[in-house]
Structure formats: structure tokens, C-alpha cells
PDB file of C-alpha atoms in Angstrom:
ATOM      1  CA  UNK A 431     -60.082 125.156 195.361  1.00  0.00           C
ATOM      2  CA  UNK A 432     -61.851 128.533 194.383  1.00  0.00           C
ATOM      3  CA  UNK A 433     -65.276 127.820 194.006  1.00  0.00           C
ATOM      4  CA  UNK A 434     -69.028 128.903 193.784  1.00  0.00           C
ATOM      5  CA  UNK A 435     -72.018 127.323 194.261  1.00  0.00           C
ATOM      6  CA  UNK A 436     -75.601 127.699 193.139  1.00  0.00           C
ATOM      7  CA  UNK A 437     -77.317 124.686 195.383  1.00  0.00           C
ATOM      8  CA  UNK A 438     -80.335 125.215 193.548  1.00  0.00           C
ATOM      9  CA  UNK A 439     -81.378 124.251 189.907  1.00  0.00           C
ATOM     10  CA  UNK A 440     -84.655 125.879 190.269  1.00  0.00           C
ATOM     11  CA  UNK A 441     -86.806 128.129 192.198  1.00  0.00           C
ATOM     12  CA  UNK A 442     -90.391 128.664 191.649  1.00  0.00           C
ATOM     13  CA  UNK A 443     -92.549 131.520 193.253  1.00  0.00           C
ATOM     14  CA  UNK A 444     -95.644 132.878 192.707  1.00  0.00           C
ATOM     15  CA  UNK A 445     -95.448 136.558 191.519  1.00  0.00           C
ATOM     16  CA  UNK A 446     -95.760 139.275 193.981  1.00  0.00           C
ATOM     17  CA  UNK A 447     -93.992 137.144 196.578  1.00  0.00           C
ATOM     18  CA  UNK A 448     -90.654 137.628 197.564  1.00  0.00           C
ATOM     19  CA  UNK A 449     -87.488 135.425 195.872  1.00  0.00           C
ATOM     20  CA  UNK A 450     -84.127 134.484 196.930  1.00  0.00           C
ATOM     21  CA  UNK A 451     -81.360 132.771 194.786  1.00  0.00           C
ATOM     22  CA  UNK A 452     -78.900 131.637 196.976  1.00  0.00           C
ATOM     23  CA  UNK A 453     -75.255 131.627 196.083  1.00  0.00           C
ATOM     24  CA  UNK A 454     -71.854 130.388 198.169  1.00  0.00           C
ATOM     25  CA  UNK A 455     -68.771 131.055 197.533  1.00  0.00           C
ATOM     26  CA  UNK A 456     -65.226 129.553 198.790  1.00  0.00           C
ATOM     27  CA  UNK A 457     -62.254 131.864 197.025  1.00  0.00           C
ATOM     28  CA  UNK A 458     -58.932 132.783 199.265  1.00  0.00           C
ATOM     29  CA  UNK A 459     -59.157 136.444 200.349  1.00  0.00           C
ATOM     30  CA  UNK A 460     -61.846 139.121 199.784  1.00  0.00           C
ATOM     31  CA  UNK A 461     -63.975 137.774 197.428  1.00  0.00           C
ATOM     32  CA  UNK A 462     -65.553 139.751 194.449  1.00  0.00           C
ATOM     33  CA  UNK A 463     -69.385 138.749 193.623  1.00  0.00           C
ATOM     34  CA  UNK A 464     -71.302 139.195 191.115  1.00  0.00           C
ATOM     35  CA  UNK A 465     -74.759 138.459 189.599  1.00  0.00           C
ATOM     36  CA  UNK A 466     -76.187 137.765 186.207  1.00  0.00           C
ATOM     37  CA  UNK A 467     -79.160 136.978 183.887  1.00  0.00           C
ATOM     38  CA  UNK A 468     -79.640 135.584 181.282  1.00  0.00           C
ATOM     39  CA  UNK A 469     -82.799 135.355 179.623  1.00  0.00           C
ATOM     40  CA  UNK A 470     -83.592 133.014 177.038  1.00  0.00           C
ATOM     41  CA  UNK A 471     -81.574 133.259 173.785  1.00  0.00           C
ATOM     42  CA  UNK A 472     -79.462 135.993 174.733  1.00  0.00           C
ATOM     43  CA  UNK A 473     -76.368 136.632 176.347  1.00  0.00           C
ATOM     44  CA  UNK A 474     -75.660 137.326 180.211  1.00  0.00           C
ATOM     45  CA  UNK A 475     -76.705 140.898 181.693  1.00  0.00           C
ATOM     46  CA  UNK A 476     -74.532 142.213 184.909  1.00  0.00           C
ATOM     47  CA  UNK A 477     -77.370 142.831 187.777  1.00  0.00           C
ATOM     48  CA  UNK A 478     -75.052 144.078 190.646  1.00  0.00           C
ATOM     49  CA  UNK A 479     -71.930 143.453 192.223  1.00  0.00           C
ATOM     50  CA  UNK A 480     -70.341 143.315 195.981  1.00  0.00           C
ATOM     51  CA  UNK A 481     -66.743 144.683 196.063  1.00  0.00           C
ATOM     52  CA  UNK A 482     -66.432 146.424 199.461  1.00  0.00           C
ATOM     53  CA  UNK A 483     -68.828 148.367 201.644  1.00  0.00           C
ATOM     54  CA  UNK A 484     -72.199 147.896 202.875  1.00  0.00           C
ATOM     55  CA  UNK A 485     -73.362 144.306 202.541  1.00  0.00           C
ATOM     56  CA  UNK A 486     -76.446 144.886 200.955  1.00  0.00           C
ATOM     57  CA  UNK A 487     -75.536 145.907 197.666  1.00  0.00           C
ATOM     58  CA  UNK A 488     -78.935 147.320 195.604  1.00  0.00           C
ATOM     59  CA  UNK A 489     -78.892 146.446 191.806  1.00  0.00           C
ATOM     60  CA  UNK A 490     -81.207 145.896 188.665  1.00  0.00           C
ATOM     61  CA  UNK A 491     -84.720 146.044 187.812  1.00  0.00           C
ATOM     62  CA  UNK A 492     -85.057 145.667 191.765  1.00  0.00           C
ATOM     63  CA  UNK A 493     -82.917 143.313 192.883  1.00  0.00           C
ATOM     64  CA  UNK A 494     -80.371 143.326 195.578  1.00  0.00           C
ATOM     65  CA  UNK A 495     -78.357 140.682 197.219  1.00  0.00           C
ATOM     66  CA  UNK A 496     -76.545 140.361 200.796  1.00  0.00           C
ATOM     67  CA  UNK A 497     -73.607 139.694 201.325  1.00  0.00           C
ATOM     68  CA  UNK A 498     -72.526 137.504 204.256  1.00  0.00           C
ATOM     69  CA  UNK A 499     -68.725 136.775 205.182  1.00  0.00           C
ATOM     70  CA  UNK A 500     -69.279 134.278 208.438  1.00  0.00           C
ATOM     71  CA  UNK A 501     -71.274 132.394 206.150  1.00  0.00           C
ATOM     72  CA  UNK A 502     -69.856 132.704 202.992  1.00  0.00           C
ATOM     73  CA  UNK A 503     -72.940 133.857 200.635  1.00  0.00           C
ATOM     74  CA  UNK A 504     -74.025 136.190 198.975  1.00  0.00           C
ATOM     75  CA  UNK A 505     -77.772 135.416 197.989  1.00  0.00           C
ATOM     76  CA  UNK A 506     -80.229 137.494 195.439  1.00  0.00           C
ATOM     77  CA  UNK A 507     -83.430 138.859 196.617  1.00  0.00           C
ATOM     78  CA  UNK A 508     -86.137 140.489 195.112  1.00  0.00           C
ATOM     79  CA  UNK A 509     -89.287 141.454 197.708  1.00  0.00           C
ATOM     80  CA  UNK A 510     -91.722 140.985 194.478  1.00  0.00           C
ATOM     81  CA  UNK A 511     -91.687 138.863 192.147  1.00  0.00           C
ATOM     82  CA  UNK A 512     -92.358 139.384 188.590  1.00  0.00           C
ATOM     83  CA  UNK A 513     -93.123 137.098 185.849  1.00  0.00           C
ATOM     84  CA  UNK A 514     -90.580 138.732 183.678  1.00  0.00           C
ATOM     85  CA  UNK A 515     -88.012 137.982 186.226  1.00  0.00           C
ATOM     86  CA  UNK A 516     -88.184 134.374 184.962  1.00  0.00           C
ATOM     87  CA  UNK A 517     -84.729 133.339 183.918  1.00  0.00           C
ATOM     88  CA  UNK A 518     -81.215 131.567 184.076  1.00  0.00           C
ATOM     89  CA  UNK A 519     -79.261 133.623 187.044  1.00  0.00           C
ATOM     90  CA  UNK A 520     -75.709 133.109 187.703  1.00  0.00           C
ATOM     91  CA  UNK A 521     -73.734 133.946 190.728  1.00  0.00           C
ATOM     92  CA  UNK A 522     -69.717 134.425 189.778  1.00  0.00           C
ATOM     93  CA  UNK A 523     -66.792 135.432 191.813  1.00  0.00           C
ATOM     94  CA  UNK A 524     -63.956 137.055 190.334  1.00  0.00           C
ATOM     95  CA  UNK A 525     -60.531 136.209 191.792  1.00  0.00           C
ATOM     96  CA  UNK A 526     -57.521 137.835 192.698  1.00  0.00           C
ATOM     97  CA  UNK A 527     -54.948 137.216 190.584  1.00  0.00           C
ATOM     98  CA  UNK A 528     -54.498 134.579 187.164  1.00  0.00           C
ATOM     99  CA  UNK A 529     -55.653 137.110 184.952  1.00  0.00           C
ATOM    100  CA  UNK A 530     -58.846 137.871 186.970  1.00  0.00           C
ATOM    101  CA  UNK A 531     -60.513 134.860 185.927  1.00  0.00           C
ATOM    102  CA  UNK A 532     -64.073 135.081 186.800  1.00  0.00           C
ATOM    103  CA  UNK A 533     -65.918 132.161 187.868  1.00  0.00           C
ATOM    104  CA  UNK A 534     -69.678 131.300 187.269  1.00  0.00           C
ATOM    105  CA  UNK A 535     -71.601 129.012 189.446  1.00  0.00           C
ATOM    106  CA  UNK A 536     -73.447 126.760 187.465  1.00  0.00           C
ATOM    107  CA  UNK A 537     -76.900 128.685 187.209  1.00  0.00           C
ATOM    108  CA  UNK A 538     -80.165 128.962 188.825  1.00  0.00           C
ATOM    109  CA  UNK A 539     -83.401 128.991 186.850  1.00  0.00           C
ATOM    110  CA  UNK A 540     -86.174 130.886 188.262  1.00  0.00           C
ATOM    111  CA  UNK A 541     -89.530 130.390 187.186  1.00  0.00           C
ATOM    112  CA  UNK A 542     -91.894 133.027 188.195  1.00  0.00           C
ATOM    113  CA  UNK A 543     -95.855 131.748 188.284  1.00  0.00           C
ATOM    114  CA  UNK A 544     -98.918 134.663 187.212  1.00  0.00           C
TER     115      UNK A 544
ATOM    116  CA  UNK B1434     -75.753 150.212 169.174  1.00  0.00           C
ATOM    117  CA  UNK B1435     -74.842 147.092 170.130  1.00  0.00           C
ATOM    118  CA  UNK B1436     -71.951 147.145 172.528  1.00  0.00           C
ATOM    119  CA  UNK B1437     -70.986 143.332 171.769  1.00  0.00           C
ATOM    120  CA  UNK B1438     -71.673 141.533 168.720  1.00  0.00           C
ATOM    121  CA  UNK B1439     -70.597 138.149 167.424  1.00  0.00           C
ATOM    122  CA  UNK B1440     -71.822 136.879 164.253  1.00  0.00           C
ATOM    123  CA  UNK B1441     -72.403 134.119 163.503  1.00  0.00           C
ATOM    124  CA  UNK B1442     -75.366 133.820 165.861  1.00  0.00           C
ATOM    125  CA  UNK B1443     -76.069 130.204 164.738  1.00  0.00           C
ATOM    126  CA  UNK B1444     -73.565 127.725 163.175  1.00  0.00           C
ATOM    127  CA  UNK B1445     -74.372 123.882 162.041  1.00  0.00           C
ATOM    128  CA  UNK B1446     -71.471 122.171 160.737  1.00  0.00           C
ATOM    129  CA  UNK B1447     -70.266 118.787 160.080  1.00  0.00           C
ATOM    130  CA  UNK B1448     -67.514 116.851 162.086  1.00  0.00           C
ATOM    131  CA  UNK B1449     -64.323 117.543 161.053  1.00  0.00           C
ATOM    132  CA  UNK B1450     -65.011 121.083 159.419  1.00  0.00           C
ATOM    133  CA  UNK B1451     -63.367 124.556 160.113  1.00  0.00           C
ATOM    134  CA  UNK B1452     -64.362 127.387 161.345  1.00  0.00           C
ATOM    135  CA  UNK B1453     -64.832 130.617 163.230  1.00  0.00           C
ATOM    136  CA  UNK B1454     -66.393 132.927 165.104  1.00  0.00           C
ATOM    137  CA  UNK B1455     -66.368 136.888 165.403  1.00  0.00           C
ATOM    138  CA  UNK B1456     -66.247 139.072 168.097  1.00  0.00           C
ATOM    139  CA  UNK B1457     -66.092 143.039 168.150  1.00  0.00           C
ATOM    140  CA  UNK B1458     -66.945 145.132 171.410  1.00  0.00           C
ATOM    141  CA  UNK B1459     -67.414 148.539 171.054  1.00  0.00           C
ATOM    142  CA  UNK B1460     -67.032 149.682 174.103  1.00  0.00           C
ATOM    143  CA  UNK B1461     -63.515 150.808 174.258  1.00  0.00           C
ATOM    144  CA  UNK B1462     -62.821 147.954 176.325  1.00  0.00           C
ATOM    145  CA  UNK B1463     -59.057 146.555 176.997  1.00  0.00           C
ATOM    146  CA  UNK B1464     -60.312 142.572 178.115  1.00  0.00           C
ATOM    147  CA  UNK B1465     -62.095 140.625 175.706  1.00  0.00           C
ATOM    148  CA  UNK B1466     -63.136 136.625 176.518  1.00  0.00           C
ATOM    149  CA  UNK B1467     -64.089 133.275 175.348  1.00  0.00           C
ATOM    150  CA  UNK B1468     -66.450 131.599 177.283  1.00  0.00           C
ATOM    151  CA  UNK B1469     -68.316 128.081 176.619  1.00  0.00           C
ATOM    152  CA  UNK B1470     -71.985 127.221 177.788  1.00  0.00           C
ATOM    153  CA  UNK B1471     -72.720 123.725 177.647  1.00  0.00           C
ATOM    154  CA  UNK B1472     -75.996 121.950 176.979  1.00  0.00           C
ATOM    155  CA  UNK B1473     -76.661 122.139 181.349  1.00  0.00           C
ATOM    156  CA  UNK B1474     -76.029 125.659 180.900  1.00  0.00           C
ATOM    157  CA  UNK B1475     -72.711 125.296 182.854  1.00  0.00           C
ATOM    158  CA  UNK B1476     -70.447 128.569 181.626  1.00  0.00           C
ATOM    159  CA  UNK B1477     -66.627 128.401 181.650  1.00  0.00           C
ATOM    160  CA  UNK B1478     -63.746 130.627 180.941  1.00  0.00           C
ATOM    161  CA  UNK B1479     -61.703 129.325 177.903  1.00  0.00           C
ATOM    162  CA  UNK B1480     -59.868 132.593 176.930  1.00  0.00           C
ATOM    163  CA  UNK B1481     -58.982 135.972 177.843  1.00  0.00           C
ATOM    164  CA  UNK B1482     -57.231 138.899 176.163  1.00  0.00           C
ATOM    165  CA  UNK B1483     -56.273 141.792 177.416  1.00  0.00           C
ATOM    166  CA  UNK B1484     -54.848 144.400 174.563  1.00  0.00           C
ATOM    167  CA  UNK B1485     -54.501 141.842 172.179  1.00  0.00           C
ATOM    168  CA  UNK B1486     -52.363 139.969 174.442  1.00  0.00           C
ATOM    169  CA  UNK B1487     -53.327 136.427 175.822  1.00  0.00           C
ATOM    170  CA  UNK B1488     -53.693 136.462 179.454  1.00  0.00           C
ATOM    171  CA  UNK B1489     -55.968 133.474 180.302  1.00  0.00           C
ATOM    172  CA  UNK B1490     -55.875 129.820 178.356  1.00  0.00           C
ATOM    173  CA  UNK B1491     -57.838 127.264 179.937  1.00  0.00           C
ATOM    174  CA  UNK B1492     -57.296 123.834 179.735  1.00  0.00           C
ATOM    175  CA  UNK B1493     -58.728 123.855 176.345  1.00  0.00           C
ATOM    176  CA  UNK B1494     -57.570 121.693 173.378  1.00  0.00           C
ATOM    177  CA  UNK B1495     -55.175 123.220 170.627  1.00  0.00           C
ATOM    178  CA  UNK B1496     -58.143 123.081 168.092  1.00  0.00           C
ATOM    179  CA  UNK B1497     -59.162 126.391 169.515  1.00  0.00           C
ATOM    180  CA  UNK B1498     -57.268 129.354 168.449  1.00  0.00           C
ATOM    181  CA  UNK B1499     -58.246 132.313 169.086  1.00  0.00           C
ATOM    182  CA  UNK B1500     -56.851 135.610 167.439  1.00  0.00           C
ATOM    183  CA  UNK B1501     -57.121 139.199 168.104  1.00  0.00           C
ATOM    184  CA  UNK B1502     -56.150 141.911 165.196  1.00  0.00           C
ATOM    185  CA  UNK B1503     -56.749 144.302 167.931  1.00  0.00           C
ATOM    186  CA  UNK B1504     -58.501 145.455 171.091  1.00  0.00           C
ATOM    187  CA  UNK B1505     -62.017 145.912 170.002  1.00  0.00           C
ATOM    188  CA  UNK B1506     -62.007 141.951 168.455  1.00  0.00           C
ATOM    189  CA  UNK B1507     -61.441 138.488 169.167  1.00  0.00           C
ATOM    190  CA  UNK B1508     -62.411 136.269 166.817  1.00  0.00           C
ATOM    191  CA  UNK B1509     -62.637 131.927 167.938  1.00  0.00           C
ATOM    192  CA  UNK B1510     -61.349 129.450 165.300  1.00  0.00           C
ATOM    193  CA  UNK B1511     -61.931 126.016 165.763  1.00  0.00           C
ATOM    194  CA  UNK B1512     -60.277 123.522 163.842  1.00  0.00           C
ATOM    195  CA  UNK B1513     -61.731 119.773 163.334  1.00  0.00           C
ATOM    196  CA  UNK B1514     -64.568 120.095 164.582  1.00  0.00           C
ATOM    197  CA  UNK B1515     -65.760 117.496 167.173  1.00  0.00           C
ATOM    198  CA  UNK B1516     -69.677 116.702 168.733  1.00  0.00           C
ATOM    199  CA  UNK B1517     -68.536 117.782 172.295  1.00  0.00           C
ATOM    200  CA  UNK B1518     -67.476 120.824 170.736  1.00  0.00           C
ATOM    201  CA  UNK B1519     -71.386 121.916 169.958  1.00  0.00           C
ATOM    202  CA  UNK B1520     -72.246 124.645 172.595  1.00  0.00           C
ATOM    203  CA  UNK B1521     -73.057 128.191 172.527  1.00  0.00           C
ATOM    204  CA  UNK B1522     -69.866 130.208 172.827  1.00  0.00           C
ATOM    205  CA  UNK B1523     -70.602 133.738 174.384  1.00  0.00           C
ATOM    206  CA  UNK B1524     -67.999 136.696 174.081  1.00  0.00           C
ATOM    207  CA  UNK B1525     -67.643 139.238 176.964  1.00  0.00           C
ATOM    208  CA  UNK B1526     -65.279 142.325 177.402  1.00  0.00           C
ATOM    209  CA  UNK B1527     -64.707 144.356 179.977  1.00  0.00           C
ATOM    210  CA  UNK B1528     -62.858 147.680 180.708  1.00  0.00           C
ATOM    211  CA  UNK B1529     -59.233 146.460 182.079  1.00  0.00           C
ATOM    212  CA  UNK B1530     -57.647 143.181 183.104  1.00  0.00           C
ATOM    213  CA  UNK B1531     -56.034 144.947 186.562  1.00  0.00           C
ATOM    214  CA  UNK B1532     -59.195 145.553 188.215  1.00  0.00           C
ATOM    215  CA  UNK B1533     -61.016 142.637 189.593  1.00  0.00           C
ATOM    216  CA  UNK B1534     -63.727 144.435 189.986  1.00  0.00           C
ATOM    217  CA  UNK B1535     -64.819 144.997 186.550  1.00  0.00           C
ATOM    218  CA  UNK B1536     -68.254 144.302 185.084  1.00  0.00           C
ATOM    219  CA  UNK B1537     -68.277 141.945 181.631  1.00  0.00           C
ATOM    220  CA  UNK B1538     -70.352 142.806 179.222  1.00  0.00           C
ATOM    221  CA  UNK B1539     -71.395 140.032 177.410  1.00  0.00           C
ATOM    222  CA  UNK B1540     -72.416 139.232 173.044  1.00  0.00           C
ATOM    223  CA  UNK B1541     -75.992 137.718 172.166  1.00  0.00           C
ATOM    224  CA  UNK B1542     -74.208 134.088 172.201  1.00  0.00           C
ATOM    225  CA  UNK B1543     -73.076 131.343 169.187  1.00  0.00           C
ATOM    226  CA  UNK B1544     -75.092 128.676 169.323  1.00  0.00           C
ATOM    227  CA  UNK B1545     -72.902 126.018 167.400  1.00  0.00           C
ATOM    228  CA  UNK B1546     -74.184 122.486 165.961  1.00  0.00           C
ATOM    229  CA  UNK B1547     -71.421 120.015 165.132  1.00  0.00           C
ATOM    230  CA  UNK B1548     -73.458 117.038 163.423  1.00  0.00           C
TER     231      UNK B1548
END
């Protein structure tokens, strides 16, 4: 079965130190993966994306995220955290073929402590 | 401008009501979508649309209908409205259903309150 996984409900860091969200995947072929946030009471904003290329794909408001095929991830980092970076992020993969249906792991909130 | 909009942004209703939900993208978008966020925040697919054709249909219940007069909306009607069916149902779009790599774009969110 296609799936992705967010093994983490929560992360907490202290701001100005550096955050990963991790993320796996299991989809058949090359996978598509993508990041989002959503902040509170609003909808989900696209952060970046790994199609193809270099594995260490650079997106917004700093954040970038590797991607790792042997291992099946594809984790967000940030080197500095910032308290407005608390939120809901989801990691999603986007398959192949039944219409493209994207897939959203089931969230990751990250709390950000001042 | 706001690129996708859904009104209403909150909806309480009573079990066994009517009703629905409006979508418009202004983006010039081909793919619009349904998707369902339950109270753990888990988000899943329920419809997609590409060009006012149905292209994805989830295991949802027949309740759900949605419709789309054309490309830029997709409006969500639920019929008999059920508890389990309170959630907050986000719309997304995105530029065309044959490219897998397309970003969604998604609406502020429906937060809908069966009591």
C-alpha cells in the first residue's frame, strides 16, 4: 500500500536552534513529495516540493528538506528556528496514476519555544 | 485577491439537515478537490475534478455530491447530515490533473458543526 508517514505528533525546539520534521514515504516508483503548513485557522500553504534533481530541494520562509531514496524520507529542516514557524506541517506524496491522488501524512505539529 | 475561496467559512447545523458548500479558484486552474480534516487533523482526499469532470471519488458515502458548473467551482452538498460528518472540509485546485507534479493551492477551510 502507498503510504506516508509522519512518526511524530510533535516537535518542540527552542528558537534559534535547528528543526527537523521527519517524513517516510512507501509509494511504487519515483515518488513525488511535498510539504505543507498550515497554521492555525487557515488552509494548507505549499512550502517546497522534490520531483527530480538534486536532493536537497530549498523552499519557503527558509526551509528545505532532503530527500533520501535508500532510506525512503524526505525530512524538513530549518537551521533556525522561529517562533512563527509554529504550526501543523504535512508531508504528502503524490502518486502516479488514479487521478494523481495526493496523499497527506497525518501531520506534525511543531511548537517553537521564545 | 484571494486565489481560493469557499464560503461558508463556518457552518452549525442540525442532524439530518441539507446543505452545501462553495468553492471558486481563481487561478485558472483545470483540478479542483474535496478534501476532509478530521478532529486529529488527519486530511483525506474525497473528490477530484478535473474540467468539470470527476476524476477521483473516494470511498465516500452517496450523501456527498459534489457539482461543478464549471472549472473555476466546485461546490460540496451534503445531504442528511450525520455527527461524523462535522469536520472542516478544505478545497484545493491545482493547474492540471496530468502532471503529478503540480502544487495545490488550497481555500481558508469549512469548519462544519453537525449537532
Amino acid at each position: 500500500a502507498q503510504s506516508v508517514a509522519q512518526p511524530e505528533d510533535q516537535v518542540n525546539v527552542a528558537e534559534g536552534n535547528p528543526l527537523t520534521v521527519k517524513c517516510t514515504y512507501s509509494v511504487s516508483g519515483n515518488p513525488y513529495l511535498f510539504w505543507y503548513v498550515q497554521y492555525p485557522n487557515r488552509g494548507l500553504q505549499f512550502l517546497l516540493k522534490y520531483i527530480t534533481g538534486d536532493n536537497l530541494v530549498k523552499g519557503s520562509y527558509g526551509f528545505e528538506a532532503e530527500f533520501n531514496k535508500s532510506q525512503t524520507s524526505f525530512h524538513l529542516k530549518k537551521p533556525s528556528a522561529l517562533v512563527s514557524d509554529s504550526a501543523l506541517y504535512f508531508c504528502a506524496v503524490r502518486l502516479h496514476t488514479g487521478g494523481f491522488k495526493t496523499i497527506f501524512g497525518a501531520g506534525t505539529r511543531l511548537f517553537v519555544k521564545a | 485577491d484571494t486565489a481560493v475561496s469557499q464560503t461558508p467559512k463556518y457552518l452549525v447545523t442540525q442532524m439530518g439537515n441539507d446543505k452545501s458548500i462553495k468553492c471558486e479558484q481563481n487561478l485558472g486552474h483545470d483540478t479542483m478537490y474535496w478534501y476532509k480534516q478530521d478532529s486529529k487533523k488527519f486530511l483525506k482526499i474525497m473528490f477530484s475534478y478535473n474540467n468539470k469532470e470527476l476524476i477521483i471519488n473516494e470511498t465516500v458515502p452517496n450523501r456527498f455530491s459534489p457539482k461543478s458548473p464549471d472549472k473555476a467551482h466546485l461546490n460540496l452538498h451534503i445531504n442528511s447530515l450525520e455527527l461524523g460528518d462535522s469536520a472542516v472540509y478544505f478545497c484545493a485546485s491545482s493547474q492540471a490533473r496530468t502532471s503529478a507534479t503540480d502544487t495545490q493551492y488550497f481555500g481558508p477551510g469549512t469548519r462544519l458543526t453537525v449537532l
